[in-house]
mmCIF file of C-alpha atoms and ligand atoms in Angstrom:
data_model
loop_
_atom_site.group_PDB
_atom_site.id
_atom_site.type_symbol
_atom_site.label_atom_id
_atom_site.label_comp_id
_atom_site.label_asym_id
_atom_site.label_seq_id
_atom_site.Cartn_x
_atom_site.Cartn_y
_atom_site.Cartn_z
ATOM 1 C CA MET A 1 56.909 10.130 32.903
ATOM 2 C CA THR A 2 55.973 13.552 34.314
ATOM 3 C CA LYS A 3 56.789 13.360 38.230
ATOM 4 C CA LYS A 4 54.345 15.013 40.860
ATOM 5 C CA THR A 5 56.008 16.659 43.779
ATOM 6 C CA GLY A 6 54.279 18.157 46.814
ATOM 7 C CA ILE A 7 55.828 21.335 48.558
ATOM 8 C CA LEU A 8 55.055 23.081 51.922
ATOM 9 C CA THR A 9 56.789 25.663 53.928
ATOM 10 C CA ALA A 10 56.634 25.067 58.016
ATOM 11 C CA GLY A 11 57.699 26.586 61.067
ATOM 12 C CA SER A 12 58.050 30.138 61.575
ATOM 13 C CA ASP A 13 58.292 32.399 58.362
ATOM 14 C CA CYS A 14 61.578 34.445 57.230
ATOM 15 C CA PRO A 15 62.995 36.147 54.239
ATOM 16 C CA GLY A 16 64.094 34.000 51.599
ATOM 17 C CA ILE A 17 61.040 31.400 51.483
ATOM 18 C CA ASN A 18 59.500 32.637 48.700
ATOM 19 C CA ALA A 19 62.718 32.690 46.675
ATOM 20 C CA THR A 20 63.298 29.047 47.682
ATOM 21 C CA ILE A 21 59.911 27.999 46.517
ATOM 22 C CA ARG A 22 60.665 29.683 43.237
ATOM 23 C CA GLY A 23 64.065 28.208 42.871
ATOM 24 C CA PHE A 24 62.718 24.869 43.377
ATOM 25 C CA GLY A 25 59.417 25.365 41.560
ATOM 26 C CA LYS A 26 60.924 26.894 38.259
ATOM 27 C CA ALA A 27 63.698 24.324 38.065
ATOM 28 C CA ALA A 28 61.325 21.473 38.545
ATOM 29 C CA LYS A 29 59.096 22.749 35.753
ATOM 30 C CA LEU A 30 61.477 23.990 33.383
ATOM 31 C CA ASN A 31 64.243 21.508 33.532
ATOM 32 C CA PHE A 32 62.458 18.292 34.884
ATOM 33 C CA ASP A 33 58.785 18.913 33.725
ATOM 34 C CA MET A 34 57.697 18.051 37.132
ATOM 35 C CA GLU A 35 53.918 18.980 38.295
ATOM 36 C CA LEU A 36 53.759 20.737 41.582
ATOM 37 C CA VAL A 37 51.206 20.352 44.272
ATOM 38 C CA GLY A 38 51.700 23.472 46.994
ATOM 39 C CA PHE A 39 50.366 22.613 50.498
ATOM 40 C CA LYS A 40 48.608 25.344 52.431
ATOM 41 C CA ASP A 41 50.035 26.548 56.050
ATOM 42 C CA GLY A 42 52.721 23.792 56.172
ATOM 43 C CA PHE A 43 51.816 20.349 57.420
ATOM 44 C CA ARG A 44 48.409 21.520 58.248
ATOM 45 C CA GLY A 45 47.525 21.656 54.821
ATOM 46 C CA LEU A 46 49.247 18.187 54.027
ATOM 47 C CA ILE A 47 47.117 16.544 56.711
ATOM 48 C CA SER A 48 44.107 18.088 55.767
ATOM 49 C CA ASN A 49 44.485 18.107 52.157
ATOM 50 C CA GLN A 50 44.569 21.858 51.555
ATOM 51 C CA ILE A 51 46.041 22.753 48.223
ATOM 52 C CA ILE A 52 47.661 26.041 46.626
ATOM 53 C CA ASP A 53 47.696 26.304 43.010
ATOM 54 C CA LEU A 54 51.396 26.545 41.716
ATOM 55 C CA SER A 55 50.500 26.292 37.891
ATOM 56 C CA GLY A 56 50.929 28.997 35.477
ATOM 57 C CA ASP A 57 52.821 32.397 36.749
ATOM 58 C CA SER A 58 52.327 31.452 40.306
ATOM 59 C CA LEU A 59 55.828 31.345 40.738
ATOM 60 C CA SER A 60 56.552 34.745 39.126
ATOM 61 C CA ASN A 61 57.290 38.148 41.019
ATOM 62 C CA VAL A 62 57.710 36.256 44.252
ATOM 63 C CA LEU A 63 61.631 35.975 44.438
ATOM 64 C CA THR A 64 61.770 39.386 46.485
ATOM 65 C CA ALA A 65 58.825 38.953 48.486
ATOM 66 C CA GLY A 66 58.837 38.509 52.335
ATOM 67 C CA GLY A 67 56.929 35.620 54.013
ATOM 68 C CA THR A 68 55.824 32.408 52.260
ATOM 69 C CA ILE A 69 53.029 32.303 49.410
ATOM 70 C CA LEU A 70 52.169 28.818 50.702
ATOM 71 C CA GLY A 71 51.374 30.314 54.286
ATOM 72 C CA THR A 72 53.120 28.186 57.357
ATOM 73 C CA SER A 73 52.194 26.785 60.607
ATOM 74 C CA ARG A 74 54.124 25.093 63.559
ATOM 75 C CA GLU A 75 51.698 22.009 63.107
ATOM 76 C CA VAL A 76 53.783 18.681 62.813
ATOM 77 C CA PRO A 77 52.009 15.543 61.730
ATOM 78 C CA HIS A 78 53.126 13.355 64.536
ATOM 79 C CA MET A 79 52.045 15.566 67.490
ATOM 80 C CA VAL A 80 49.073 17.678 66.399
ATOM 81 C CA LYS A 81 47.631 19.460 69.425
ATOM 82 C CA GLY A 82 43.852 19.307 69.706
ATOM 83 C CA GLY A 83 42.828 21.029 73.020
ATOM 84 C CA ALA A 84 44.767 19.177 75.923
ATOM 85 C CA GLU A 85 45.053 16.117 73.765
ATOM 86 C CA VAL A 86 47.960 15.383 71.376
ATOM 87 C CA VAL A 87 47.171 13.281 68.248
ATOM 88 C CA ASP A 88 49.549 11.392 65.803
ATOM 89 C CA LYS A 89 48.391 12.248 62.329
ATOM 90 C CA THR A 90 51.155 10.899 60.291
ATOM 91 C CA GLN A 91 48.686 8.429 58.649
ATOM 92 C CA ASP A 92 46.558 11.466 57.583
ATOM 93 C CA ALA A 93 49.695 12.855 55.772
ATOM 94 C CA VAL A 94 50.289 9.712 54.040
ATOM 95 C CA ALA A 95 46.870 9.262 53.118
ATOM 96 C CA VAL A 96 46.900 12.780 51.182
ATOM 97 C CA TYR A 97 50.087 12.072 49.808
ATOM 98 C CA LYS A 98 49.002 8.676 48.324
ATOM 99 C CA GLU A 99 45.874 10.614 46.975
ATOM 100 C CA HIS A 100 47.560 12.878 44.916
ATOM 101 C CA ASN A 101 50.122 9.988 43.509
ATOM 102 C CA LEU A 102 53.037 12.227 44.732
ATOM 103 C CA ASP A 103 56.517 10.985 43.883
ATOM 104 C CA GLY A 104 58.282 13.318 46.565
ATOM 105 C CA LEU A 105 57.710 16.023 49.231
ATOM 106 C CA VAL A 106 59.695 19.005 49.608
ATOM 107 C CA CYS A 107 59.496 20.722 53.253
ATOM 108 C CA ILE A 108 61.005 24.011 53.542
ATOM 109 C CA GLY A 109 61.693 24.800 57.416
ATOM 110 C CA GLY A 110 63.580 24.971 60.621
ATOM 111 C CA THR A 111 64.658 22.283 63.251
ATOM 112 C CA GLU A 112 61.208 21.036 63.955
ATOM 113 C CA THR A 113 60.312 20.793 60.381
ATOM 114 C CA GLN A 114 63.436 18.424 59.853
ATOM 115 C CA GLU A 115 62.206 16.365 62.634
ATOM 116 C CA ALA A 116 58.691 16.111 61.038
ATOM 117 C CA ALA A 117 60.079 15.307 57.745
ATOM 118 C CA LEU A 118 62.158 12.438 59.223
ATOM 119 C CA TYR A 119 59.045 11.057 60.755
ATOM 120 C CA LEU A 120 57.373 11.207 57.585
ATOM 121 C CA GLN A 121 60.215 9.530 55.799
ATOM 122 C CA LYS A 122 59.823 6.502 58.366
ATOM 123 C CA ALA A 123 56.311 6.289 57.438
ATOM 124 C CA GLY A 124 57.318 5.847 53.856
ATOM 125 C CA LEU A 125 57.157 9.096 52.012
ATOM 126 C CA ASN A 126 59.851 10.307 49.858
ATOM 127 C CA VAL A 127 60.915 13.673 51.475
ATOM 128 C CA ILE A 128 63.580 16.187 50.780
ATOM 129 C CA THR A 129 64.000 19.276 53.375
ATOM 130 C CA LEU A 130 65.519 22.586 52.714
ATOM 131 C CA PRO A 131 66.958 24.598 55.971
ATOM 132 C CA LYS A 132 65.480 28.127 56.671
ATOM 133 C CA SER A 133 65.791 29.809 59.760
ATOM 134 C CA ALA A 134 66.554 33.599 60.929
ATOM 135 C CA ASP A 135 68.439 32.157 64.094
ATOM 136 C CA ASN A 136 70.737 29.824 61.587
ATOM 137 C CA ASP A 137 69.988 27.016 64.155
ATOM 138 C CA VAL A 138 69.517 24.076 61.559
ATOM 139 C CA PRO A 139 72.446 21.683 62.126
ATOM 140 C CA LEU A 140 74.924 20.571 59.207
ATOM 141 C CA THR A 141 74.480 23.434 57.144
ATOM 142 C CA ASP A 142 76.823 26.411 57.217
ATOM 143 C CA VAL A 143 74.170 28.896 57.044
ATOM 144 C CA THR A 144 70.080 28.682 56.560
ATOM 145 C CA ILE A 145 67.709 30.899 54.564
ATOM 146 C CA GLY A 146 66.886 33.852 56.146
ATOM 147 C CA PHE A 147 69.522 34.275 58.327
ATOM 148 C CA ASP A 148 71.812 36.908 56.375
ATOM 149 C CA THR A 149 68.868 39.138 55.939
ATOM 150 C CA ALA A 150 67.898 39.095 59.988
ATOM 151 C CA THR A 151 71.722 39.828 60.496
ATOM 152 C CA ASP A 152 71.403 42.808 58.120
ATOM 153 C CA ILE A 153 68.310 43.915 59.813
ATOM 154 C CA ALA A 154 69.740 43.786 63.595
ATOM 155 C CA THR A 155 72.773 45.428 62.284
ATOM 156 C CA GLU A 156 71.238 48.221 60.945
ATOM 157 C CA ALA A 157 69.089 48.547 64.134
ATOM 158 C CA ILE A 158 72.148 48.275 66.477
ATOM 159 C CA ASP A 159 73.791 51.126 63.884
ATOM 160 C CA ARG A 160 70.801 53.485 64.584
ATOM 161 C CA LEU A 161 70.584 52.893 68.490
ATOM 162 C CA HIS A 162 74.438 53.916 68.686
ATOM 163 C CA SER A 163 73.716 57.583 68.022
ATOM 164 C CA THR A 164 70.824 57.822 70.339
ATOM 165 C CA ALA A 165 72.703 55.898 73.206
ATOM 166 C CA SER A 166 75.697 58.147 72.520
ATOM 167 C CA SER A 167 73.632 61.661 72.627
ATOM 168 C CA ASN A 168 71.692 60.695 75.921
ATOM 169 C CA HIS A 169 74.438 58.892 77.765
ATOM 170 C CA ARG A 170 72.809 55.726 78.370
ATOM 171 C CA ILE A 171 72.856 51.794 78.255
ATOM 172 C CA ILE A 172 70.736 50.695 75.304
ATOM 173 C CA ILE A 173 70.133 46.765 75.465
ATOM 174 C CA ILE A 174 68.904 45.524 72.356
ATOM 175 C CA GLU A 175 66.981 42.214 72.297
ATOM 176 C CA ILE A 176 67.643 40.087 69.326
ATOM 177 C CA MET A 177 65.588 36.588 68.340
ATOM 178 C CA GLY A 178 67.403 33.365 69.109
ATOM 179 C CA ARG A 179 65.854 31.234 71.920
ATOM 180 C CA GLU A 180 68.455 28.540 71.753
ATOM 181 C CA VAL A 181 71.542 29.783 69.629
ATOM 182 C CA GLY A 182 72.982 33.106 69.642
ATOM 183 C CA TRP A 183 74.479 33.191 65.988
ATOM 184 C CA LEU A 184 72.207 36.088 65.088
ATOM 185 C CA THR A 185 73.137 38.016 68.165
ATOM 186 C CA LEU A 186 76.808 37.616 67.843
ATOM 187 C CA GLY A 187 76.812 38.175 64.045
ATOM 188 C CA ALA A 188 74.883 41.361 64.117
ATOM 189 C CA GLY A 189 76.734 42.414 67.539
ATOM 190 C CA ILE A 190 80.002 41.887 65.970
ATOM 191 C CA ALA A 191 79.119 43.758 62.389
ATOM 192 C CA ALA A 192 77.650 46.979 64.285
ATOM 193 C CA GLY A 193 80.261 46.765 67.068
ATOM 194 C CA ALA A 194 78.130 46.055 70.105
ATOM 195 C CA ASP A 195 80.079 46.852 73.475
ATOM 196 C CA VAL A 196 78.607 43.701 75.114
ATOM 197 C CA ILE A 197 77.092 40.563 73.357
ATOM 198 C CA LEU A 198 75.089 37.892 75.425
ATOM 199 C CA ILE A 199 74.029 34.719 74.094
ATOM 200 C CA PRO A 200 72.446 31.584 75.447
ATOM 201 C CA GLU A 201 75.510 29.696 75.083
ATOM 202 C CA ILE A 202 77.546 31.534 77.693
ATOM 203 C CA PRO A 203 75.562 32.288 80.560
ATOM 204 C CA TYR A 204 76.459 35.955 81.934
ATOM 205 C CA GLN A 205 77.575 37.347 85.005
ATOM 206 C CA ILE A 206 75.750 40.774 85.776
ATOM 207 C CA GLU A 207 78.820 42.037 87.762
ATOM 208 C CA ILE A 208 81.145 41.410 84.892
ATOM 209 C CA VAL A 209 78.920 43.232 82.510
ATOM 210 C CA ALA A 210 78.312 46.124 84.915
ATOM 211 C CA SER A 211 82.175 46.360 85.594
ATOM 212 C CA ALA A 212 82.885 46.623 82.077
ATOM 213 C CA ILE A 213 80.327 49.271 81.469
ATOM 214 C CA LYS A 214 81.678 51.111 84.327
ATOM 215 C CA ASP A 215 85.217 50.836 83.025
ATOM 216 C CA ARG A 216 83.898 52.394 79.625
ATOM 217 C CA GLN A 217 82.417 55.381 81.489
ATOM 218 C CA SER A 218 85.815 55.735 83.461
ATOM 219 C CA SER A 219 87.595 56.095 80.070
ATOM 220 C CA GLY A 220 85.027 58.747 79.021
ATOM 221 C CA LYS A 221 82.676 56.551 76.953
ATOM 222 C CA ASN A 222 79.351 57.337 78.728
ATOM 223 C CA PHE A 223 77.280 54.851 76.769
ATOM 224 C CA SER A 224 76.855 51.215 76.027
ATOM 225 C CA ILE A 225 75.304 49.095 73.409
ATOM 226 C CA VAL A 226 74.469 45.613 74.941
ATOM 227 C CA ALA A 227 73.087 43.002 72.069
ATOM 228 C CA VAL A 228 71.378 40.214 73.858
ATOM 229 C CA ALA A 229 69.763 37.211 72.387
ATOM 230 C CA GLU A 230 66.243 36.371 73.850
ATOM 231 C CA GLY A 231 67.344 33.141 74.868
ATOM 232 C CA ALA A 232 70.530 34.442 76.971
ATOM 233 C CA TYR A 233 70.397 33.902 80.553
ATOM 234 C CA SER A 234 72.370 34.849 83.718
ATOM 235 C CA ALA A 235 74.862 32.336 85.328
ATOM 236 C CA GLU A 236 72.443 32.790 88.221
ATOM 237 C CA LEU A 237 69.690 31.379 86.574
ATOM 238 C CA GLU A 238 71.818 28.654 85.189
ATOM 239 C CA ALA A 239 72.505 27.779 88.831
ATOM 240 C CA PHE A 240 68.976 27.893 89.529
ATOM 241 C CA PHE A 241 67.999 25.316 86.810
ATOM 242 C CA ASN A 242 70.908 23.229 87.595
ATOM 243 C CA ARG A 243 69.813 22.984 91.393
ATOM 244 C CA SER A 244 66.050 22.318 90.290
ATOM 245 C CA ILE A 245 67.352 19.565 88.183
ATOM 246 C CA LYS A 246 69.126 17.978 91.039
ATOM 247 C CA ILE A 247 66.326 18.560 93.385
ATOM 248 C CA ASN A 248 63.861 16.686 90.986
ATOM 249 C CA ARG A 249 66.294 13.833 90.744
ATOM 250 C CA ASN A 250 66.428 13.422 94.568
ATOM 251 C CA VAL A 251 62.804 13.549 95.075
ATOM 252 C CA HIS A 252 61.559 11.510 92.003
ATOM 253 C CA TYR A 253 62.818 7.864 91.019
ATOM 254 C CA GLU A 254 63.679 6.297 87.831
ATOM 255 C CA GLU A 255 61.272 7.267 84.833
ATOM 256 C CA SER A 256 59.516 10.145 86.569
ATOM 257 C CA ALA A 257 62.892 11.641 87.296
ATOM 258 C CA GLU A 258 63.770 10.986 83.727
ATOM 259 C CA SER A 259 60.812 12.822 82.366
ATOM 260 C CA GLY A 260 61.395 15.663 85.093
ATOM 261 C CA ASP A 261 64.708 16.262 83.669
ATOM 262 C CA GLU A 262 63.491 16.343 80.249
ATOM 263 C CA LYS A 263 60.633 18.936 81.302
ATOM 264 C CA MET A 264 63.209 20.872 83.241
ATOM 265 C CA THR A 265 65.620 21.151 80.118
ATOM 266 C CA GLN A 266 62.848 22.201 77.746
ATOM 267 C CA LEU A 267 61.709 24.748 80.178
ATOM 268 C CA LYS A 268 65.332 25.971 80.183
ATOM 269 C CA LYS A 269 65.773 25.820 76.469
ATOM 270 C CA ARG A 270 62.649 27.784 75.984
ATOM 271 C CA TYR A 271 63.347 30.170 78.587
ATOM 272 C CA SER A 272 63.416 33.898 77.488
ATOM 273 C CA GLY A 273 62.354 37.292 79.179
ATOM 274 C CA GLU A 274 65.502 38.288 81.226
ATOM 275 C CA THR A 275 66.183 41.325 79.289
ATOM 276 C CA LEU A 276 63.867 43.706 81.421
ATOM 277 C CA LEU A 277 65.495 42.456 84.509
ATOM 278 C CA LEU A 278 69.094 42.722 82.854
ATOM 279 C CA ALA A 279 68.347 46.324 82.041
ATOM 280 C CA ASN A 280 66.962 47.209 85.591
ATOM 281 C CA ARG A 281 70.036 45.412 87.008
ATOM 282 C CA LEU A 282 72.756 47.015 85.034
ATOM 283 C CA GLU A 283 70.963 50.662 85.774
ATOM 284 C CA GLU A 284 71.209 49.612 89.418
ATOM 285 C CA ALA A 285 74.773 48.516 89.201
ATOM 286 C CA THR A 286 76.098 51.401 87.109
ATOM 287 C CA GLY A 287 73.946 54.257 87.824
ATOM 288 C CA ILE A 288 73.446 54.699 84.079
ATOM 289 C CA GLU A 289 70.347 55.391 82.625
ATOM 290 C CA SER A 290 68.842 52.106 80.823
ATOM 291 C CA ARG A 291 66.357 51.645 77.677
ATOM 292 C CA ILE A 292 65.532 48.621 76.003
ATOM 293 C CA THR A 293 64.729 47.787 72.319
ATOM 294 C CA ILE A 294 63.164 44.114 71.452
ATOM 295 C CA LEU A 295 63.436 43.637 67.741
ATOM 296 C CA GLY A 296 61.411 40.535 67.787
ATOM 297 C CA HIS A 297 59.381 39.747 64.402
ATOM 298 C CA LEU A 298 60.770 42.713 62.592
ATOM 299 C CA LEU A 299 63.802 40.432 61.974
ATOM 300 C CA ARG A 300 61.694 38.221 59.829
ATOM 301 C CA GLY A 301 59.735 40.584 57.874
ATOM 302 C CA GLY A 302 60.496 41.961 54.241
ATOM 303 C CA SER A 303 62.485 41.448 51.192
ATOM 304 C CA PRO A 304 65.316 38.852 51.450
ATOM 305 C CA SER A 305 68.860 40.063 51.277
ATOM 306 C CA ALA A 306 70.971 39.232 47.851
ATOM 307 C CA SER A 307 72.661 36.561 49.768
ATOM 308 C CA ASP A 308 69.710 34.876 50.835
ATOM 309 C CA ARG A 309 68.260 35.219 47.536
ATOM 310 C CA VAL A 310 71.482 33.398 45.995
ATOM 311 C CA LEU A 311 71.214 30.722 48.505
ATOM 312 C CA ALA A 312 67.604 30.006 48.236
ATOM 313 C CA THR A 313 68.012 29.719 44.299
ATOM 314 C CA GLN A 314 71.116 27.268 44.822
ATOM 315 C CA LEU A 315 69.486 25.044 47.459
ATOM 316 C CA GLY A 316 65.944 25.097 45.764
ATOM 317 C CA THR A 317 67.340 23.900 42.214
ATOM 318 C CA ARG A 318 69.376 21.678 43.730
ATOM 319 C CA ALA A 319 66.330 20.073 45.605
ATOM 320 C CA ALA A 320 64.523 19.758 42.113
ATOM 321 C CA SER A 321 67.535 17.607 40.583
ATOM 322 C CA LEU A 322 67.328 15.532 43.893
ATOM 323 C CA VAL A 323 63.753 14.949 43.319
ATOM 324 C CA ASP A 324 64.231 14.194 39.691
ATOM 325 C CA SER A 325 67.315 11.557 40.288
ATOM 326 C CA GLY A 326 65.016 9.869 42.972
ATOM 327 C CA GLU A 327 67.221 11.048 46.227
ATOM 328 C CA PHE A 328 65.549 11.418 49.253
ATOM 329 C CA GLY A 329 65.524 11.420 52.819
ATOM 330 C CA VAL A 330 68.298 14.101 52.758
ATOM 331 C CA MET A 331 68.177 17.969 54.024
ATOM 332 C CA VAL A 332 69.882 20.084 51.099
ATOM 333 C CA ALA A 333 72.600 22.017 52.922
ATOM 334 C CA PHE A 334 75.233 24.584 52.255
ATOM 335 C CA GLN A 335 78.594 23.577 53.366
ATOM 336 C CA ASN A 336 81.848 25.282 52.381
ATOM 337 C CA GLY A 337 80.263 27.089 49.259
ATOM 338 C CA GLU A 338 78.702 24.144 48.026
ATOM 339 C CA THR A 339 75.367 22.742 48.100
ATOM 340 C CA VAL A 340 75.535 19.002 49.651
ATOM 341 C CA CYS A 341 72.968 16.382 50.962
ATOM 342 C CA VAL A 342 72.927 15.385 54.641
ATOM 343 C CA PRO A 343 70.734 12.541 55.883
ATOM 344 C CA LEU A 344 67.976 13.462 57.744
ATOM 345 C CA GLY A 345 68.710 11.374 60.768
ATOM 346 C CA GLU A 346 71.880 13.098 61.084
ATOM 347 C CA VAL A 347 70.346 16.498 60.899
ATOM 348 C CA VAL A 348 67.876 15.599 63.612
ATOM 349 C CA ALA A 349 70.588 14.173 65.830
ATOM 350 C CA ALA A 350 72.795 17.233 65.896
ATOM 351 C CA ASP A 351 72.593 20.621 67.160
ATOM 352 C CA LYS A 352 74.140 23.889 66.404
ATOM 353 C CA ARG A 353 75.067 26.000 69.155
ATOM 354 C CA VAL A 354 77.673 28.469 68.882
ATOM 355 C CA PRO A 355 81.070 26.720 69.539
ATOM 356 C CA MET A 356 83.414 28.494 72.111
ATOM 357 C CA ASP A 357 86.334 28.285 69.867
ATOM 358 C CA HIS A 358 84.364 29.841 66.744
ATOM 359 C CA PRO A 359 86.222 32.296 64.849
ATOM 360 C CA TRP A 360 83.478 34.807 65.667
ATOM 361 C CA ILE A 361 83.963 34.275 69.334
ATOM 362 C CA ILE A 362 87.565 34.585 69.178
ATOM 363 C CA GLY A 363 87.331 37.767 67.053
ATOM 364 C CA ALA A 364 84.697 39.505 69.256
ATOM 365 C CA ARG A 365 86.953 38.693 72.081
ATOM 366 C CA GLN A 366 90.037 39.884 70.280
ATOM 367 C CA VAL A 367 88.336 43.582 69.598
ATOM 368 C CA GLY A 368 87.496 43.931 73.545
ATOM 369 C CA THR A 369 83.798 42.850 73.391
ATOM 370 C CA ILE A 370 82.344 41.712 76.575
ATOM 371 C CA LEU A 371 80.525 38.073 76.372
ATOM 372 C CA GLY A 372 79.506 38.361 79.846
ATOM 373 C CA ASP A 373 81.992 35.376 80.982
HETATM 374 O O1 F6P B 1 62.564 29.869 65.478
HETATM 375 C C1 F6P B 1 62.749 31.182 65.296
HETATM 376 C C2 F6P B 1 62.082 32.110 65.935
HETATM 377 O O2 F6P B 1 62.114 33.322 65.294
HETATM 378 C C3 F6P B 1 62.893 32.255 67.313
HETATM 379 O O3 F6P B 1 63.954 33.362 67.391
HETATM 380 C C4 F6P B 1 61.605 32.793 67.985
HETATM 381 O O4 F6P B 1 61.794 32.827 69.516
HETATM 382 C C5 F6P B 1 60.503 32.236 67.519
HETATM 383 O O5 F6P B 1 60.638 31.782 66.182
HETATM 384 C C6 F6P B 1 59.364 33.193 67.567
HETATM 385 O O6 F6P B 1 58.060 32.232 67.191
HETATM 386 P P1 F6P B 1 56.829 32.730 66.929
HETATM 387 O O7 F6P B 1 57.039 33.377 65.364
HETATM 388 O O8 F6P B 1 56.106 31.350 66.557
HETATM 389 O O9 F6P B 1 56.336 33.514 67.810
#
């Protein structure tokens, strides 16, 4: 009997999402004779039953295209924001799924999508997810769709900044996306030979960074490139957050203290915006003129790299086989060169910060890169 599967893309976009939709969709139609229902703008389209036609040639000519043909949003069914209110619309999603007589739902997205999918699975839907993220922050997969392309873009940007920094004898600070994890900054920083790499996992000491830049100057290198993740922060700020958490604990009791802790931790996780301050302080401490470049959403635009297209095709086609064989409640991940299934509960419970003993950290230190600690 023909199976009917829903598909949506949620969270922020990145290169390789269309290649994933195509990988899944073509395998689903050609090999398993499935019928597809595309939902518009992520979970928002699922809740409100907004459909995109995926029949005919709709999956041709999308392999190389950036963005997502389905559209996306950060909306998740269990927490829909309507003004000041937050409403649980899980049952709306369940109703639409039933209305279309779906046998399964494929969700392509980042960490928030994995969590939303787990909620839907608990509500009784057959769900499979695929990990995409320019930041590479989805746990239990070695790599996410979009990460390789973003690393290439950031690497090329740092390469280009080298010549201008060197000619003008400046410090150039390049801010790279990554609020909670530093994979992208670390990978591109290593690939392009940044002199300093600052990531959220290592709170940095301004004095250490300034002194390394001054040492470079003394050895005749009159410029420095600093690659900084948007979520990196100084050890001073880390101490400030820790103090605030303690003070909060002392003035509140039990439940409210715990929710205060949680709010503070979320604030710290979401913190970004230190780059301007970092530039000013480095200029002050070294006497070297400083400039900033913020790559922002450039990292998420345009055509996917060859690696991302291959990864997207592998993960997408594997997801189609899983739907056909009725295996749900998992994320299709990439581990040690193979596609594997990881239970959604495990994905949501884990995190993917750069470990301090990771070979990239060790390698960066061994070539003399300053990591700010
Ligand atoms: O989560 C991926 C990411 O690109 C982060 O690195 C960045 O902080 C965030 O998305 C930006 O989100 P938005 O596109 O919603 O502004």
